[in-house]
Amino acid sequence: MKLFTNRYVQTALLLLPIAVFFVYFFALRYNIPWFDEYENIPYFLQRFVDARSVSEGLDALLKPNNEHRVLYARLVVYGQYLLTGGLSFSGLMLWGNLGLVLIFGLLYRSTSSLEGANPRFWLLPVPLMLFMAQNYLLTFTAIYTLQYLAIIVLVLLTFFVLAYNRPGSFVGALGLGALATFSMGNGILLWPAGAAMLLIRRRWLWLGVWLVFGAVCIWLYFLNYPVQQGNAEGFAYVLAHPIQTLAGFFIFAGSLFDFFPAWTIERRSALPLLAGLAVVGVLAWWLVRVVFRKEANRSHFETFLTGVALFLLANMALIAFFRIRFYFGMVLHSSYRTYSMVLWAVGYLALLSLLKPQTRQRLVPVLWGLFLFVNVLTYVTYVPEAVVRRKHMQGLTFNQQHNQIGLGGTHNSPLARWIIELDSTMRVRQWHTLPNPAITPDETRLLLDSAGRAQLGPRIAAPFRLLDQPGYFNLESDVPGYRVGMNKGTYVVFWPSGGRKSAYVMFAEPRKPTGKNPLARPNGWLTSMPKDLLPPGRYEIGLFETTPAGSRLVLTDQTATVLAK
């Protein structure tokens, strides 16, 4: 225990999880746009740079993407363009993920304001909660970091400033709140959460100004708003499935303890449900003690944490209420995980503030050990998922480069043609080009016509089963010893018959565990090739096996046919 009282050891333990996270980030990052990013990044930038008037520029900045206006994300994109003259999706990912550092810094500074607190000691478990591999979909998607993560950062920054209880900071919080409101739809929730902060401070005039200013921001947010959310269907689902919805809320809150992404949703949900009940219970207890006081609250720490806790809980409730009607697993969706990570950090600090010093001194090292185990375990179980995601994106990039399909849309659809146009715009304006090579330096070997494929040697018996399903070709293999690494894995290749040289690839993912041991994967791999990515015709199927030492290309005796619609 004495080791934890050394300030140099404390500093090292605080910084180590942050350093590990960014080593993981730089090892697996990729400079590839995907789907919604085309609208929010190159399309926005094209419209904004080419705007002929202020109104056109504002329209480019504020036009909703789906249900969200994303002002902050677009300002960051434009800022990168001004600084570099181009677009780097991995650079945008880095900027977005640095928001975790700011979240940690704000929690540290606010804890420092609490009388008798030792933030260097108190916060030892917090970096272990924030800097994990769990939310890999967010970590490695630029627009997710600039929306889901950024909105948490903006709200925390707003509340941190608001909690200072000074006129200048109140005005600053109004400005930050307006920015947050127009940076993601759920930024609207900061206004009622901020109102609770002013309520416990007994700042009645400020509260009135806050509510009026917030109402104006919300009105402006929905002004000329084209998207309908289908909230009626959402309410109907909640009324029809109240227990499932409530369970989804607690599972989401406890999703920090979702250790095994390869398990089924049913198995994965049990521990997060219990963890969610625990953290929500602690925060509810703490909020009751803080909010229902007769006297005005003078504590920056308590005021700040009140707003943050209410905002996070309200967000989780909305996601549980309006998203699980599409798919219950959304409550364990990786890109949403940051809400749970920050909630646990806030719940942990709230709990510590209620404990006696002697109890706190004994508990912090125990909780540090617990969350060290959680942190390390999630790297063990989620890094393989992140590697598979990276290799999958590399395969889709190859398809986009050579077939003009893969990073969004279906073959010959308006969306696919739009992405082709945007890729061309970025290339011509020297903003960005897709990584080349996408997979390996010798990937051009895949571009063979029928004569070239004949030179590969005799066809081998396909080491997989091909299932022709509506919409997909599913391929399953039981080959033993299949492993995936940064430079190791297998791509299934679809070659069109005839003289065409194009090849369509899809990464073969390791099979999911079927038994009780979540780390014991069965032999083989599986993948699905969407038929909508392939033009009509007959295809020969091969395998592109990559290793650090080189690659091997083989042609199998399997074929597939895509019928014209």
Coordinates of C-alpha atoms in Angstrom, one line a residue:
M1 CA 0.0 0.0 0.0
K2 CA 2.9 2.4 0.7
L3 CA 3.9 2.2 -2.9
F4 CA 0.7 4.0 -3.9
T5 CA 1.6 7.0 -1.7
N6 CA 4.8 7.8 -3.7
R7 CA 4.0 10.7 -6.0
Y8 CA 6.3 9.5 -8.7
V9 CA 4.7 6.1 -8.7
Q10 CA 1.3 7.7 -8.8
T11 CA 2.2 9.8 -11.8
A12 CA 3.6 6.8 -13.6
L13 CA 0.5 4.8 -12.9
L14 CA -1.7 7.6 -14.2
L15 CA 0.2 8.0 -17.4
L16 CA 0.9 4.4 -18.2
P17 CA -2.7 3.5 -19.4
I18 CA -2.7 6.6 -21.6
A19 CA 0.6 5.7 -23.2
V20 CA -0.5 2.1 -23.8
F21 CA -3.7 3.3 -25.5
F22 CA -1.9 5.6 -27.9
V23 CA 0.6 2.9 -28.8
Y24 CA -2.4 0.7 -29.6
F25 CA -3.9 3.6 -31.6
F26 CA -0.9 4.3 -33.7
A27 CA -0.3 0.6 -34.4
L28 CA -3.8 0.0 -35.8
R29 CA -4.9 3.4 -37.2
Y30 CA -5.7 3.6 -40.9
N31 CA -6.3 6.5 -43.3
I32 CA -9.5 5.2 -44.8
P33 CA -12.9 7.0 -45.0
W34 CA -16.0 4.9 -44.6
F35 CA -19.7 5.5 -45.4
D36 CA -21.1 8.5 -43.4
E37 CA -17.6 10.0 -43.3
Y38 CA -17.9 10.9 -47.0
E39 CA -20.8 13.2 -46.3
N40 CA -19.4 14.7 -43.1
I41 CA -15.8 15.2 -44.3
P42 CA -15.0 15.5 -48.0
Y43 CA -18.5 16.5 -49.2
F44 CA -18.8 19.1 -46.4
L45 CA -15.3 20.5 -47.2
Q46 CA -16.1 20.7 -50.9
R47 CA -19.3 22.6 -50.3
F48 CA -17.7 24.9 -47.7
V49 CA -14.6 25.8 -49.7
D50 CA -16.7 26.3 -52.8
A51 CA -19.4 28.4 -51.1
R52 CA -20.1 31.6 -52.9
S53 CA -21.9 33.3 -50.0
V54 CA -22.0 33.3 -46.2
S55 CA -25.4 31.5 -46.3
E56 CA -24.0 28.7 -48.5
G57 CA -21.1 28.3 -46.0
L58 CA -23.4 28.2 -43.0
D59 CA -25.6 25.7 -44.8
A60 CA -22.6 23.5 -45.4
L61 CA -21.6 23.8 -41.7
L62 CA -25.0 23.1 -40.2
K63 CA -26.8 20.8 -42.7
P64 CA -27.8 17.7 -40.7
N65 CA -26.3 14.3 -41.3
N66 CA -29.1 11.8 -40.4
E67 CA -30.5 13.3 -37.2
H68 CA -27.4 15.2 -36.2
R69 CA -26.0 18.6 -36.9
V70 CA -22.2 18.2 -36.5
L71 CA -20.8 21.7 -36.3
Y72 CA -17.7 20.8 -34.2
A73 CA -16.7 17.9 -36.4
R74 CA -16.9 20.1 -39.5
L75 CA -14.9 22.9 -37.9
V76 CA -12.2 20.4 -37.0
V77 CA -12.2 19.1 -40.6
Y78 CA -11.9 22.7 -41.9
G79 CA -9.1 23.4 -39.4
Q80 CA -7.2 20.4 -40.6
Y81 CA -7.6 21.6 -44.2
L82 CA -6.3 25.1 -43.3
L83 CA -3.3 23.6 -41.5
T84 CA -2.3 20.9 -43.9
G85 CA -4.0 21.7 -47.2
G86 CA -5.6 18.2 -47.2
L87 CA -7.5 15.5 -45.3
S88 CA -6.1 12.8 -43.1
F89 CA -8.7 10.5 -41.6
S90 CA -6.1 9.0 -39.2
G91 CA -5.2 12.5 -38.2
L92 CA -8.9 13.3 -37.5
M93 CA -9.1 10.1 -35.5
L94 CA -6.1 11.2 -33.4
W95 CA -7.6 14.6 -32.7
G96 CA -10.9 13.0 -31.7
N97 CA -9.2 10.4 -29.4
L98 CA -7.2 13.2 -27.7
G99 CA -10.6 14.1 -26.2
L100 CA -10.1 11.3 -23.7
V101 CA -7.1 13.1 -22.4
L102 CA -9.1 16.3 -22.0
I103 CA -11.9 14.3 -20.2
F104 CA -9.3 12.9 -17.8
G105 CA -7.8 16.4 -17.3
L106 CA -11.2 17.9 -16.4
L107 CA -12.0 15.2 -13.9
Y108 CA -8.5 15.7 -12.4
R109 CA -8.9 19.5 -12.1
S110 CA -12.3 19.3 -10.7
T111 CA -11.2 16.8 -8.1
S112 CA -8.4 19.1 -7.2
S113 CA -10.9 21.7 -6.1
L114 CA -12.4 19.4 -3.5
E115 CA -11.2 20.2 0.0
G116 CA -9.0 17.3 1.3
A117 CA -8.8 15.5 -2.0
N118 CA -5.6 14.0 -3.3
P119 CA -6.4 13.9 -7.1
R120 CA -3.2 12.0 -8.0
F121 CA -4.1 9.2 -5.6
W122 CA -7.9 9.4 -6.1
L123 CA -7.8 9.2 -9.9
L124 CA -5.4 6.2 -10.1
P125 CA -8.2 3.9 -11.5
V126 CA -9.7 6.5 -13.8
P127 CA -7.2 6.2 -16.7
L128 CA -7.8 2.5 -16.6
M129 CA -11.5 3.1 -17.2
L130 CA -11.1 5.7 -19.9
F131 CA -8.2 4.3 -22.0
M132 CA -9.4 0.9 -23.1
A133 CA -9.6 -1.1 -26.3
Q134 CA -13.3 -1.7 -25.9
N135 CA -14.7 1.1 -28.1
Y136 CA -12.5 0.2 -31.0
L137 CA -15.2 1.1 -33.6
L138 CA -15.2 4.6 -32.2
T139 CA -11.4 4.8 -31.8
F140 CA -10.8 3.9 -35.5
T141 CA -13.6 5.9 -37.1
A142 CA -12.9 9.6 -37.6
I143 CA -16.5 10.8 -37.5
Y144 CA -17.4 8.8 -34.4
T145 CA -14.6 10.4 -32.4
L146 CA -15.7 13.8 -33.7
Q147 CA -19.3 13.1 -32.7
Y148 CA -19.9 10.6 -29.9
L149 CA -16.6 11.3 -28.1
A150 CA -16.5 15.0 -28.9
I151 CA -20.0 15.7 -27.6
I152 CA -19.0 14.2 -24.2
V153 CA -15.9 16.4 -24.2
L154 CA -17.8 19.6 -25.1
V155 CA -20.5 18.9 -22.5
L156 CA -17.9 18.2 -19.8
L157 CA -16.0 21.4 -20.8
T158 CA -19.3 23.4 -20.6
F159 CA -20.1 22.1 -17.2
F160 CA -16.5 22.5 -15.9
V161 CA -16.7 26.2 -16.8
L162 CA -20.3 26.6 -15.6
A163 CA -19.4 25.1 -12.2
Y164 CA -17.0 28.0 -11.5
N165 CA -20.0 30.1 -10.5
R166 CA -18.6 33.4 -11.9
P167 CA -20.4 35.8 -14.4
G168 CA -17.6 35.4 -17.0
S169 CA -17.6 31.6 -16.7
F170 CA -21.4 31.6 -17.0
V171 CA -21.2 33.5 -20.3
G172 CA -18.5 31.1 -21.5
A173 CA -20.7 28.2 -20.6
L174 CA -23.5 29.6 -22.7
G175 CA -21.3 29.8 -25.7
L176 CA -19.8 26.3 -25.2
G177 CA -23.4 25.0 -24.7
A178 CA -24.5 26.4 -28.0
L179 CA -21.5 24.8 -29.8
A180 CA -22.3 21.5 -28.1
T181 CA -26.0 21.7 -29.1
F182 CA -25.1 22.1 -32.8
S183 CA -22.4 19.4 -32.7
M184 CA -24.7 16.4 -32.1
G185 CA -28.4 15.9 -31.4
N186 CA -28.0 14.7 -27.8
G187 CA -26.1 17.9 -27.0
I188 CA -29.6 19.3 -26.3
L189 CA -29.6 17.3 -23.1
L190 CA -26.9 19.6 -21.6
W191 CA -29.5 22.3 -21.0
P192 CA -31.7 20.4 -18.4
A193 CA -28.5 18.9 -16.9
G194 CA -26.9 22.4 -16.6
A195 CA -30.2 23.7 -15.2
A196 CA -29.8 21.2 -12.3
M197 CA -26.3 22.5 -11.7
L198 CA -27.7 26.1 -11.4
L199 CA -30.6 24.8 -9.3
I200 CA -28.3 23.4 -6.6
R201 CA -26.3 26.6 -6.7
R202 CA -29.5 28.6 -6.1
R203 CA -28.6 30.8 -9.0
W204 CA -32.2 31.8 -9.9
L205 CA -31.5 34.6 -12.4
W206 CA -28.8 32.6 -14.2
L207 CA -31.1 29.6 -14.3
G208 CA -33.8 31.7 -16.1
V209 CA -31.2 33.0 -18.6
W210 CA -29.9 29.4 -19.1
L211 CA -33.3 28.0 -19.8
V212 CA -34.3 30.8 -22.2
F213 CA -30.9 30.7 -24.0
G214 CA -31.1 26.9 -24.2
A215 CA -34.7 27.0 -25.6
V216 CA -33.5 29.3 -28.3
C217 CA -30.6 27.0 -29.2
I218 CA -33.0 24.0 -29.3
W219 CA -35.4 25.9 -31.5
L220 CA -32.6 26.9 -33.9
Y221 CA -31.3 23.4 -33.9
F222 CA -34.7 22.1 -35.3
L223 CA -35.3 25.1 -37.6
N224 CA -35.6 23.7 -41.2
Y225 CA -34.8 20.3 -39.8
P226 CA -35.5 17.7 -42.5
V227 CA -35.1 14.4 -40.6
Q228 CA -38.0 12.5 -39.0
Q229 CA -36.9 10.2 -36.2
G230 CA -39.9 7.9 -35.9
N231 CA -40.2 8.7 -32.2
A232 CA -43.8 7.4 -32.2
E233 CA -42.5 3.9 -33.1
G234 CA -39.9 4.3 -30.3
F235 CA -42.5 5.1 -27.7
A236 CA -44.7 2.3 -28.9
Y237 CA -41.8 -0.2 -28.5
V238 CA -41.0 1.0 -25.0
L239 CA -44.6 0.6 -23.9
A240 CA -44.7 -2.9 -25.5
H241 CA -41.3 -4.0 -24.0
P242 CA -40.8 -2.0 -20.7
I243 CA -38.7 -4.7 -18.9
Q244 CA -36.5 -5.2 -21.9
T245 CA -36.0 -1.5 -22.3
L246 CA -35.2 -1.0 -18.6
A247 CA -32.7 -3.9 -18.7
G248 CA -31.1 -2.4 -21.8
F249 CA -30.5 0.9 -19.9
F250 CA -28.7 -0.9 -17.1
I251 CA -26.8 -3.1 -19.5
F252 CA -25.6 -0.1 -21.4
A253 CA -24.6 1.6 -18.1
G254 CA -22.6 -1.5 -17.1
S255 CA -21.1 -2.2 -20.6
L256 CA -17.6 -1.4 -19.3
F257 CA -17.8 -5.0 -18.0
D258 CA -18.6 -6.4 -21.5
F259 CA -15.4 -8.5 -21.7
F260 CA -16.0 -11.0 -24.5
P261 CA -17.3 -9.5 -27.8
A262 CA -17.3 -12.9 -29.5
W263 CA -20.0 -14.2 -27.1
T264 CA -23.7 -14.0 -28.0
I265 CA -25.6 -10.9 -26.7
E266 CA -27.4 -13.1 -24.1
R267 CA -24.2 -14.2 -22.5
R268 CA -22.5 -10.8 -22.8
S269 CA -25.4 -9.0 -21.1
A270 CA -25.4 -10.7 -17.6
L271 CA -22.3 -9.0 -16.1
P272 CA -23.0 -5.6 -17.6
L273 CA -26.5 -5.8 -16.2
L274 CA -25.2 -6.3 -12.6
A275 CA -22.5 -3.7 -13.1
G276 CA -25.1 -1.2 -14.5
L277 CA -27.3 -1.7 -11.4
A278 CA -24.4 -1.0 -9.2
V279 CA -23.1 2.2 -10.9
V280 CA -26.5 3.7 -11.4
G281 CA -27.4 2.9 -7.8
V282 CA -24.3 4.6 -6.5
L283 CA -24.9 7.7 -8.7
A284 CA -28.6 7.9 -7.7
W285 CA -27.6 7.7 -4.0
W286 CA -25.0 10.4 -4.5
L287 CA -27.3 12.7 -6.6
V288 CA -30.0 12.5 -4.0
R289 CA -27.5 13.6 -1.3
V290 CA -26.2 16.4 -3.4
V291 CA -29.4 17.8 -5.1
F292 CA -31.8 17.7 -2.1
R293 CA -30.0 20.1 0.2
K294 CA -31.5 23.2 1.7
E295 CA -28.5 25.3 1.3
A296 CA -26.8 26.4 -1.9
N297 CA -24.0 24.1 -3.0
R298 CA -20.6 25.8 -3.2
S299 CA -18.5 22.9 -4.4
H300 CA -17.1 23.0 -8.0
F301 CA -16.6 19.2 -7.8
E302 CA -20.1 18.3 -6.8
T303 CA -21.7 20.8 -9.1
F304 CA -19.6 19.6 -12.1
L305 CA -20.3 15.9 -11.4
T306 CA -24.0 16.5 -11.0
G307 CA -24.3 17.9 -14.5
V308 CA -22.1 15.3 -16.0
A309 CA -23.9 12.4 -14.3
L310 CA -27.3 13.6 -15.3
F311 CA -26.2 14.2 -18.9
L312 CA -24.7 10.7 -19.3
L313 CA -27.6 9.0 -17.6
A314 CA -30.1 10.8 -19.9
N315 CA -28.1 9.9 -23.0
M316 CA -28.0 6.2 -22.0
A317 CA -31.8 6.3 -21.3
L318 CA -32.4 7.8 -24.8
I319 CA -30.2 5.2 -26.6
A320 CA -31.9 2.4 -24.7
F321 CA -35.4 3.7 -25.3
F322 CA -35.0 4.6 -29.0
R323 CA -32.3 2.3 -30.4
I324 CA -32.9 -1.2 -29.1
R325 CA -36.1 -1.4 -31.1
F326 CA -33.8 -1.9 -34.1
Y327 CA -31.5 -4.4 -32.4
F328 CA -31.1 -5.1 -28.7
G329 CA -27.3 -5.5 -29.1
M330 CA -27.1 -1.7 -29.6
V331 CA -26.7 -1.3 -25.9
L332 CA -23.4 -3.1 -26.2
H333 CA -22.4 -1.4 -29.4
S334 CA -18.7 -0.5 -29.4
S335 CA -19.0 3.0 -30.7
Y336 CA -21.4 4.0 -27.8
R337 CA -19.1 2.5 -25.1
T338 CA -17.4 5.8 -24.2
Y339 CA -20.6 6.9 -22.4
S340 CA -20.3 3.9 -20.0
M341 CA -16.5 4.5 -19.5
V342 CA -17.0 8.1 -18.5
L343 CA -20.1 7.2 -16.4
W344 CA -17.9 4.7 -14.4
A345 CA -15.2 7.3 -13.8
V346 CA -17.8 9.8 -12.6
G347 CA -19.5 7.1 -10.4
Y348 CA -16.2 6.1 -8.9
L349 CA -15.3 9.7 -8.0
A350 CA -18.8 10.3 -6.5
L351 CA -18.4 7.2 -4.4
L352 CA -14.9 8.2 -3.1
S353 CA -16.2 11.7 -2.1
L354 CA -18.7 10.0 0.3
L355 CA -16.2 7.8 2.0
K356 CA -14.2 8.4 5.1
P357 CA -10.5 9.0 4.5
Q358 CA -9.4 5.7 6.1
T359 CA -11.9 3.8 4.0
R360 CA -10.8 5.7 0.9
Q361 CA -7.1 5.0 1.6
R362 CA -7.8 1.2 1.7
L363 CA -10.3 1.1 -1.2
V364 CA -8.4 3.0 -4.0
P365 CA -5.6 0.4 -4.3
V366 CA -8.2 -2.4 -4.4
L367 CA -10.2 -0.6 -7.1
W368 CA -7.0 0.2 -9.0
G369 CA -6.3 -3.6 -9.1
L370 CA -9.8 -4.4 -10.2
F371 CA -9.8 -2.0 -13.1
L372 CA -6.2 -2.9 -14.1
F373 CA -7.6 -6.4 -14.5
V374 CA -10.6 -5.1 -16.5
N375 CA -8.3 -2.9 -18.7
V376 CA -5.8 -5.6 -19.5
L377 CA -8.6 -8.2 -20.2
T378 CA -10.3 -5.9 -22.6
Y379 CA -7.0 -5.4 -24.5
V380 CA -6.7 -9.2 -24.7
T381 CA -10.3 -9.7 -26.0
Y382 CA -10.9 -6.5 -28.1
V383 CA -7.5 -6.0 -29.8
P384 CA -8.1 -9.1 -32.0
E385 CA -11.5 -7.6 -33.0
A386 CA -9.8 -4.3 -33.9
V387 CA -7.2 -6.1 -36.0
V388 CA -10.0 -7.9 -37.9
R389 CA -11.8 -4.6 -38.4
R390 CA -8.6 -3.1 -39.8
K391 CA -8.0 -5.9 -42.3
H392 CA -11.7 -5.8 -43.3
M393 CA -11.3 -2.1 -44.1
Q394 CA -8.2 -2.8 -46.1
G395 CA -10.1 -5.4 -48.2
L396 CA -12.9 -2.9 -48.8
T397 CA -10.4 -0.3 -49.8
F398 CA -8.9 -2.7 -52.4
N399 CA -12.4 -3.2 -53.8
Q400 CA -13.0 0.6 -53.9
Q401 CA -9.7 1.2 -55.8
H402 CA -10.1 -1.5 -58.4
N403 CA -13.9 -1.9 -58.7
Q404 CA -15.2 1.5 -57.4
I405 CA -17.3 -0.2 -54.8
G406 CA -16.7 -1.2 -51.2
L407 CA -16.5 1.9 -48.8
G408 CA -20.3 2.6 -49.0
G409 CA -23.3 1.8 -51.1
T410 CA -24.2 -1.1 -53.4
H411 CA -23.1 -1.8 -56.9
N412 CA -24.3 0.9 -59.3
S413 CA -26.3 2.7 -56.6
P414 CA -26.6 6.5 -56.3
L415 CA -24.6 6.3 -53.0
A416 CA -21.8 4.2 -54.6
R417 CA -21.6 6.6 -57.6
W418 CA -21.4 9.6 -55.2
I419 CA -18.5 8.0 -53.2
I420 CA -16.7 7.4 -56.5
E421 CA -17.2 11.1 -57.3
L422 CA -16.0 12.2 -53.9
D423 CA -12.9 10.0 -54.1
S424 CA -12.1 11.6 -57.4
T425 CA -12.6 15.1 -56.0
M426 CA -10.2 14.4 -53.1
R427 CA -7.6 12.9 -55.5
V428 CA -7.9 15.8 -58.0
R429 CA -7.7 18.5 -55.3
Q430 CA -4.8 16.5 -53.6
W431 CA -6.7 16.3 -50.4
H432 CA -6.5 12.5 -49.9
T433 CA -5.9 9.3 -51.8
L434 CA -6.9 5.9 -50.7
P435 CA -3.9 3.8 -49.3
N436 CA -2.1 2.0 -52.1
P437 CA -1.3 -0.8 -51.6
A438 CA -4.4 -1.4 -49.6
I439 CA -3.5 -4.9 -48.3
T440 CA 0.0 -6.0 -49.3
P441 CA 2.7 -4.7 -51.7
D442 CA 2.0 -7.6 -54.1
E443 CA -1.8 -7.3 -54.1
T444 CA -1.6 -6.6 -57.9
R445 CA -1.3 -10.3 -58.3
L446 CA -5.0 -10.4 -57.7
L447 CA -5.7 -8.5 -61.0
L448 CA -5.6 -11.5 -63.3
D449 CA -7.8 -12.3 -66.3
S450 CA -8.7 -15.9 -67.1
A451 CA -5.4 -16.5 -68.9
G452 CA -3.5 -15.3 -65.9
R453 CA -5.5 -17.4 -63.5
A454 CA -4.7 -20.4 -65.6
Q455 CA -1.0 -19.9 -64.7
L456 CA -1.7 -20.3 -61.0
G457 CA -1.5 -24.0 -61.2
P458 CA -4.1 -26.7 -60.7
R459 CA -7.2 -25.8 -58.8
I460 CA -7.4 -27.0 -55.3
A461 CA -10.5 -28.5 -53.6
A462 CA -12.2 -25.6 -51.9
P463 CA -11.3 -25.7 -48.1
F464 CA -14.6 -24.1 -47.3
R465 CA -18.4 -24.5 -47.7
L466 CA -20.1 -22.1 -50.0
L467 CA -23.7 -21.3 -49.0
D468 CA -25.8 -19.3 -51.5
Q469 CA -28.1 -17.2 -49.3
P470 CA -30.5 -14.4 -50.3
G471 CA -28.3 -11.3 -50.6
Y472 CA -25.0 -13.0 -49.6
F473 CA -22.6 -15.8 -50.4
N474 CA -21.6 -17.2 -47.0
L475 CA -18.3 -19.1 -46.9
E476 CA -17.3 -21.2 -43.9
S477 CA -14.0 -23.1 -43.4
D478 CA -12.9 -25.6 -40.7
V479 CA -9.2 -25.4 -41.6
P480 CA -7.2 -25.9 -38.4
G481 CA -4.7 -23.3 -37.1
Y482 CA -6.2 -20.2 -38.7
R483 CA -4.7 -17.1 -37.1
V484 CA -5.0 -13.4 -37.8
G485 CA -2.3 -10.9 -37.2
M486 CA -1.3 -7.4 -38.4
N487 CA 0.3 -9.0 -41.5
K488 CA -1.4 -12.4 -41.4
G489 CA -4.8 -13.5 -42.6
T490 CA -6.8 -14.8 -45.6
Y491 CA -9.0 -12.9 -48.1
V492 CA -11.6 -14.7 -50.2
V493 CA -11.3 -13.6 -53.8
F494 CA -14.1 -13.5 -56.4
W495 CA -12.8 -13.3 -59.9
P496 CA -15.3 -12.6 -62.7
S497 CA -15.2 -15.2 -65.5
G498 CA -14.0 -14.0 -68.9
G499 CA -11.4 -11.4 -69.8
R500 CA -12.0 -9.0 -66.9
K501 CA -9.1 -8.5 -64.5
S502 CA -11.1 -7.0 -61.6
A503 CA -11.1 -9.0 -58.3
Y504 CA -13.4 -8.6 -55.4
V505 CA -12.1 -9.5 -51.9
M506 CA -13.5 -10.0 -48.5
F507 CA -11.6 -10.7 -45.3
A508 CA -12.1 -14.1 -43.7
E509 CA -12.7 -13.6 -39.9
P510 CA -11.8 -16.3 -37.3
R511 CA -14.8 -18.3 -36.2
K512 CA -16.6 -17.2 -33.0
P513 CA -16.4 -19.3 -29.8
T514 CA -19.3 -21.7 -29.5
G515 CA -18.5 -23.2 -26.0
K516 CA -18.3 -21.7 -22.6
N517 CA -14.7 -20.7 -22.9
P518 CA -14.7 -17.3 -24.7
L519 CA -11.1 -17.5 -25.7
A520 CA -11.3 -21.0 -27.3
R521 CA -12.2 -20.3 -30.9
P522 CA -13.1 -23.3 -33.1
N523 CA -10.9 -24.0 -36.2
G524 CA -11.4 -22.1 -39.4
W525 CA -12.9 -18.9 -40.6
L526 CA -16.1 -17.5 -42.1
T527 CA -17.0 -14.5 -44.3
S528 CA -19.9 -13.1 -46.2
M529 CA -19.7 -11.5 -49.7
P530 CA -22.7 -9.2 -50.3
K531 CA -24.2 -9.9 -53.7
D532 CA -24.9 -6.2 -54.1
L533 CA -21.2 -5.6 -54.3
L534 CA -20.8 -7.8 -57.4
P535 CA -22.0 -7.1 -60.9
P536 CA -24.1 -9.9 -62.4
G537 CA -22.1 -12.8 -63.8
R538 CA -20.2 -16.0 -62.9
Y539 CA -17.3 -15.9 -60.5
E540 CA -14.4 -18.1 -59.8
I541 CA -13.3 -18.2 -56.1
G542 CA -9.8 -18.2 -54.8
L543 CA -7.9 -17.5 -51.6
F544 CA -5.3 -14.8 -51.0
E545 CA -3.3 -15.9 -47.9
T546 CA -1.0 -13.2 -46.4
T547 CA 1.8 -13.7 -44.0
P548 CA 4.8 -11.5 -42.9
A549 CA 7.0 -13.5 -45.2
G550 CA 4.8 -13.0 -48.3
S551 CA 1.5 -14.0 -49.8
R552 CA 0.1 -17.1 -51.5
L553 CA -2.6 -17.0 -54.2
V554 CA -4.6 -20.1 -55.0
L555 CA -7.6 -20.9 -57.2
T556 CA -10.3 -23.3 -55.9
D557 CA -12.8 -25.4 -57.7
Q558 CA -15.7 -23.4 -56.4
T559 CA -17.7 -20.9 -58.5
A560 CA -20.6 -18.6 -57.7
T561 CA -23.2 -16.8 -59.9
V562 CA -24.8 -13.5 -59.4
L563 CA -28.1 -13.1 -61.2
A564 CA -29.2 -9.9 -62.8
K565 CA -32.1 -8.2 -61.0

